[in-house]
Amino acid sequence: MTLSVYLAGQIHDDWRKQLKSKAIEKNLQIEFTGPQEEHDLSDDIGAKVLGEQPNKVVHDDAASGINNFRTEIMLKNADAVIALFGDSYKQWNTAMDAGIAIGLGKPLILIRPDNLVHPLKELSNKAHVTVETIDQAIQVLEYYYK
Amino acid sequence: MTLSVYLAGQIHDDWRKQLKSKAIEKNLQIEFTGPQEEHDLSDDIGAKVLGEQPNKVVHDDAASGINNFRTEIMLKNADAVIALFGDSYKQWNTAMDAGIAIGLGKPLILIRPDNLVHPLKELSNKAHVTVETIDQAIQVLEYYYK
Amino acid sequence: MTLSVYLAGQIHDDWRKQLKSKAIEKNLQIEFTGPQEEHDLSDDIGAKVLGEQPNKVVHDDAASGINNFRTEIMLKNADAVIALFGDSYKQWNTAMDAGIAIGLGKPLILIRPDNLVHPLKELSNKAHVTVETIDQAIQVLEYYYK
Amino acid sequence: MTLSVYLAGQIHDDWRKQLKSKAIEKNLQIEFTGPQEEHDLSDDIGAKVLGEQPNKVVHDDAASGINNFRTEIMLKNADAVIALFGDSYKQWNTAMDAGIAIGLGKPLILIRPDNLVHPLKELSNKAHVTVETIDQAIQVLEYYYK
Amino acid sequence: MTLSVYLAGQIHDDWRKQLKSKAIEKNLQIEFTGPQEEHDLSDDIGAKVLGEQPNKVVHDDAASGINNFRTEIMLKNADAVIALFGDSYKQWNTAMDAGIAIGLGKPLILIRPDNLVHPLKELSNKAHVTVETIDQAIQVLEYYYK
Amino acid sequence: MTLSVYLAGQIHDDWRKQLKSKAIEKNLQIEFTGPQEEHDLSDDIGAKVLGEQPNKVVHDDAASGINNFRTEIMLKNADAVIALFGDSYKQWNTAMDAGIAIGLGKPLILIRPDNLVHPLKELSNKAHVTVETIDQAIQVLEYYYK
Amino acid sequence: MTLSVYLAGQIHDDWRKQLKSKAIEKNLQIEFTGPQEEHDLSDDIGAKVLGEQPNKVVHDDAASGINNFRTEIMLKNADAVIALFGDSYKQWNTAMDAGIAIGLGKPLILIRPDNLVHPLKELSNKAHVTVETIDQAIQVLEYYYK
Amino acid sequence: MTLSVYLAGQIHDDWRKQLKSKAIEKNLQIEFTGPQEEHDLSDDIGAKVLGEQPNKVVHDDAASGINNFRTEIMLKNADAVIALFGDSYKQWNTAMDAGIAIGLGKPLILIRPDNLVHPLKELSNKAHVTVETIDQAIQVLEYYYK
């Protein structure tokens, strides 16, 4: 069976690309989804669709509605969710997406580097699996097919 | 009808106390719940109940399980959730609790100061109401009874 | 058992007051809820809580979020919903609230005057009961206790 | 992944046709569903299947049951819903379908022309995205695949 | 805890009265609900509320809507359901109510006399408990409190 | 889209065969499911699998468990349900299956001959569509694809 | 708020009594429920209600139906579940009740003595909290009210 | 339709292999899933992915999280569950998986040898079908396609 796995996390580096290419190497039948990774597009999609907005708050809200429309469909159709945290950025969307996954009862893998153990302890406890690296997350997905 | 409102947010200052006393001033029939506010107790409850743990990761996980047991009952019984963000701390639990509320379909008020508009734009868009201050959140609760 | 009944419909005249006083006359143990009936308050609650908004669209959206926060709690706690339509106003909120009630599986009474049969035929078919007057709706509620 | 999108709205002009041909132009993998667009058929399907009915109310109810049977299957299988409002017709079915989508937790795009901002403000606030034109709705769907 | 128990079954004799008085004798804290037992009222409630209907089919449908509105609220609020079958009447409402209880996941007691074993075998298998008499059903309710 | 439609009703004549061949004639993409139609097999499947049972009640219960296992999978996977009633047999399984469909929120077509209007009035009111003949039911299914 | 806590576990010794008296000592507002603790009554309730059964299998099944009717109401109304394992007995009901709690999304405390770590590792991982003693479970409940 | 059937039970002998080959012999269109059958891998997967753990309890918990991630996806996607019990091992995972299946409303076949009737009586009563052998379970699956 092909699984659908949603990748929650920041969109500033290419961690999803790495994860996907490792999954392909291992021949895992997985369709990955996730938030819009083209950062400017993600920020400006509201204005692009709806035109210039009266101020920054409304500009951001317009973009967010379209981003949320897109990711909610993906999250609801996902068999599982992976949430990756790192040292940069606030990453509140990552924690929110992980929370939604928990609220919807979706199995969740948390990728949490060693130095973030304490601030992510409740989220880790609610996740099904907590790992430290992308490679370990791939091993968990690989185990699904064993 | 007495509402039950869960207060998600950091536990380092007395914002919940302020909010509750304002609610009392206005005579709102609301029972407030939320994460353990005694910080040391929240961090060490696992070891207090289960004894010393082999390392910090397990120490934290033991506490988190008990914290999550407590808050999950509260969240599931809540009629609504308020999530407050500020300038300090990582606040991933706040975002996670807000996400769980969204996943469970609970009406959500986000308290978001002006300077956090951008990193909380998706969460704000999913919330029912976004305000900037505790007083405004109280006004929204007060409106429920009007 | 005290029932909770949500009254969907326009807020321009006193139909809810009439309905409630008839329920009291008949001694029905019912707690009625519904949208904010003070019209100006309903329109301006966003600006009252959040301050002046950049334009009319945002002004309206700010009010709506607070109205929706309030009514969603009420609708979810309702045992049944009554939706009244009349000759004036667009009444899209009435139809939307009735639709939400249907989506949530809440028993629904539709009050539909004779001349609105055709445009409300699908909604009437989804309602549990369609009546023409407030008095008839009260008779249905009264029957619950017989 | 092929999405299923339900198109709520009046059935008097060819807006669905326009929307669908724009989706085809952009090669979007979307299956569109929606209410019966052949107006006379929609009105008379009850009598066509069941024979002449005793009066107009029953005639309409008979048609509505069959229309609702058809659209409920479609709505429940939809990944998302688009609801379009315009200047003509009462459009209570549109608001009801949008309400059902909200009650079922389906992501919702509202197409709302500029002059209908106020009467649709609560619905807009509950929708994931509000746009003004069909072209903008298509852009949102296109964004799903980016 | 006071239980709410819905009593599905024909409304032509006083079996509910017998069952209720046995429950009172045993001091069981149970609130019983069920379909309208005043037979004529049940048949004619549609016409009483809505006026004379064009034919017998519509007359019956009008009554049924109001009966269903009433019983659906009761069934959804019930902790458990008892369905009694006997030798007379078609009793399709009894089987339908039992089916709804099963679909909603409500614990179900079936009262089935000896001679109806075969035609009720699938329903009996889906019920939590099958007994032959009202006294036995009372014993099962009594056991809840032991 | 291929629909899955569960056919509830007695298994003593070939009404399902008729209905299916009419659906094939009209080229409807529908997969039909339903209870075991080979009557003896349906009655004796328990004993066939488990060996002779101690008495008739247990013999029947053993068969019912296996029948229910089979039909519950089918009902849960169905997009819609058709329930046919006629003049013969008790047909409590038909009413139970229709009730389960209602409890699960599955769109329901009731096939009810003219002389059964009264005893099936509540079930008819809960069904999406009530028709009198198999041909009419097929017309409703056909309308889905129009 | 008074919590309702279901106590899953063997019924051969007085562990529930101990747990309850400790809860009373600490003044915890908790209503405890659980399986029938009078062992003979639990085993023979089927025959007591229904009369002698044809063989041991049916005797046991008759008792189980009544036990399951009772515990299912309790489990569904519970805010949380405690499951205790020990060295004696097969305790499959304990594991089943814990599994049902997990399937229903009820917060779960597992009481697992040291020597049962390995065979209960998957259950422990799904529980919110795993402790070793009744006293520790009480501490977790006490923490709810802090 | 291809069914997905989850096989709950111990992983120490080849009962799943036997069951699967019998299903193939009979040409049943069934995809079987279940817990990891390679025993050492199942016990050590946590350490394999995450590295050596501080003690046996944490070692086991790490493995369990990954096993539970894998099986929860499978259980949620299953159309039905088979749970086999035998004379060896504690088999609490089997009872837990069966309990989860019950909590999720999945149709359940219990394979229970004659000598385990009493300790599995409540589970048997909640299962849709109880059989004694793998061959009988296959007959039940075969009946689905008849």
Short mmCIF file of C-alpha atoms in Angstrom, two decimals, chain A residues 4-142:
data_model
loop_
_atom_site.label_atom_id
_atom_site.label_comp_id
_atom_site.label_asym_id
_atom_site.label_seq_id
_atom_site.Cartn_x
_atom_site.Cartn_y
_atom_site.Cartn_z
CA SER A 4 0.58 9.37 2.32
CA VAL A 5 2.90 11.17 4.76
CA TYR A 6 2.63 14.89 5.54
CA LEU A 7 5.92 16.65 6.32
CA ALA A 8 5.44 19.43 8.89
CA GLY A 9 8.34 21.80 9.51
CA GLN A 10 10.06 24.97 8.43
CA ILE A 11 10.39 25.71 4.72
CA HIS A 12 13.73 27.51 4.74
CA ASP A 13 16.09 24.69 3.83
CA ASP A 14 15.86 21.53 1.77
CA TRP A 15 15.22 18.95 4.49
CA ARG A 16 12.16 17.63 2.69
CA LYS A 17 14.19 17.08 -0.47
CA GLN A 18 16.77 15.10 1.49
CA LEU A 19 14.10 13.03 3.16
CA LYS A 20 12.32 12.33 -0.11
CA SER A 21 15.47 11.28 -1.93
CA LYS A 22 16.34 8.89 0.88
CA ALA A 23 12.86 7.42 0.61
CA ILE A 24 13.31 6.96 -3.12
CA GLU A 25 16.70 5.30 -2.60
CA LYS A 26 15.02 2.79 -0.35
CA ASN A 27 12.17 2.34 -2.77
CA LEU A 28 9.50 3.20 -0.22
CA GLN A 29 6.03 3.56 -1.73
CA ILE A 30 5.23 6.88 -0.08
CA GLU A 31 3.57 10.03 -1.38
CA PHE A 32 4.86 13.02 0.59
CA THR A 33 2.89 16.22 1.05
CA GLY A 34 3.52 19.36 3.10
CA PRO A 35 3.31 23.14 3.28
CA GLN A 36 4.33 25.29 0.30
CA GLU A 37 8.14 25.25 0.21
CA GLU A 38 8.64 28.21 -2.11
CA HIS A 39 8.91 30.79 0.65
CA ASP A 40 7.98 33.97 -1.21
CA LEU A 41 5.08 32.27 -2.89
CA SER A 42 3.87 31.05 0.51
CA ASP A 43 4.04 34.57 1.95
CA ASP A 44 2.51 36.37 -0.99
CA ILE A 45 -0.05 33.95 -2.36
CA GLY A 46 -2.88 35.95 -0.81
CA ALA A 47 -1.92 39.17 -2.55
CA LYS A 48 -1.18 37.30 -5.76
CA VAL A 49 -4.69 35.88 -5.86
CA LEU A 50 -6.65 38.70 -4.23
CA GLY A 51 -4.62 41.79 -5.07
CA GLU A 52 -2.84 44.19 -2.75
CA GLN A 53 -4.21 44.13 0.80
CA PRO A 54 -4.77 47.16 3.07
CA ASN A 55 -1.97 46.32 5.50
CA LYS A 56 0.52 43.65 6.54
CA VAL A 57 -1.86 41.87 8.91
CA VAL A 58 -4.47 41.39 6.23
CA HIS A 59 -1.78 40.54 3.65
CA ASP A 60 -0.60 37.74 5.91
CA ASP A 61 -4.07 36.54 6.72
CA ALA A 62 -4.94 36.33 3.03
CA ALA A 63 -1.90 34.16 2.38
CA SER A 64 -2.59 32.00 5.39
CA GLY A 65 -6.11 31.16 4.34
CA ILE A 66 -4.86 29.77 1.05
CA ASN A 67 -1.98 27.94 2.71
CA ASN A 68 -4.36 26.44 5.25
CA PHE A 69 -6.86 25.38 2.58
CA ARG A 70 -4.04 23.51 0.84
CA THR A 71 -2.49 21.86 3.91
CA GLU A 72 -5.78 20.91 5.56
CA ILE A 73 -6.72 18.76 2.58
CA MET A 74 -3.28 17.16 2.73
CA LEU A 75 -3.31 16.58 6.49
CA LYS A 76 -6.78 15.01 6.43
CA ASN A 77 -5.73 12.62 3.67
CA ALA A 78 -2.43 11.68 5.36
CA ASP A 79 -1.83 8.23 6.90
CA ALA A 80 0.94 9.67 9.07
CA VAL A 81 2.74 12.92 9.83
CA ILE A 82 6.42 13.73 10.35
CA ALA A 83 7.25 16.96 12.23
CA LEU A 84 10.84 18.22 12.16
CA PHE A 85 12.21 20.86 14.53
CA GLY A 86 15.57 22.59 14.34
CA ASP A 87 17.52 25.45 15.89
CA SER A 88 16.29 28.27 13.68
CA TYR A 89 12.95 30.01 13.30
CA LYS A 90 9.97 30.03 15.60
CA GLN A 91 8.45 26.92 14.05
CA TRP A 92 5.00 27.51 15.49
CA ASN A 93 3.42 26.18 12.32
CA THR A 94 5.33 22.95 12.85
CA ALA A 95 3.99 22.63 16.39
CA MET A 96 0.49 23.61 15.25
CA ASP A 97 0.49 21.04 12.41
CA ALA A 98 1.74 18.40 14.85
CA GLY A 99 -1.05 19.40 17.24
CA ILE A 100 -3.67 19.13 14.51
CA ALA A 101 -2.31 15.69 13.61
CA ILE A 102 -2.68 14.67 17.27
CA GLY A 103 -6.20 16.10 17.43
CA LEU A 104 -7.13 14.15 14.29
CA GLY A 105 -5.52 10.96 15.63
CA LYS A 106 -2.81 10.69 12.94
CA PRO A 107 0.31 8.66 13.83
CA LEU A 108 3.16 11.14 14.31
CA ILE A 109 6.98 10.96 14.07
CA LEU A 110 8.85 13.82 15.73
CA ILE A 111 12.36 14.68 14.53
CA ARG A 112 13.94 16.51 17.47
CA PRO A 113 17.63 17.30 17.80
CA ASP A 114 19.28 16.58 21.12
CA ASN A 115 19.30 20.18 22.32
CA LEU A 116 15.53 20.60 21.98
CA VAL A 117 14.54 17.78 24.29
CA HIS A 118 13.12 19.95 27.06
CA PRO A 119 10.94 22.45 25.14
CA LEU A 120 9.47 19.64 23.05
CA LYS A 121 8.92 17.14 25.84
CA GLU A 122 5.11 17.24 25.80
CA LEU A 123 4.97 17.03 22.03
CA SER A 124 7.46 14.17 22.04
CA ASN A 125 5.34 12.33 24.58
CA LYS A 126 2.28 12.65 22.38
CA ALA A 127 4.15 11.58 19.23
CA HIS A 128 4.28 7.87 18.39
CA VAL A 129 8.02 8.01 17.76
CA THR A 130 10.69 10.61 18.50
CA VAL A 131 13.94 10.47 16.55
CA GLU A 132 16.85 12.87 16.19
CA THR A 133 17.61 12.72 12.47
CA ILE A 134 16.02 12.44 9.09
CA ASP A 135 17.79 9.13 8.55
CA GLN A 136 16.15 7.71 11.64
CA ALA A 137 12.74 8.89 10.47
CA ILE A 138 13.36 7.10 7.17
CA GLN A 139 14.25 3.94 9.09
CA VAL A 140 10.90 4.12 10.86
CA LEU A 141 9.06 4.49 7.56
CA GLU A 142 11.11 1.64 6.13
#
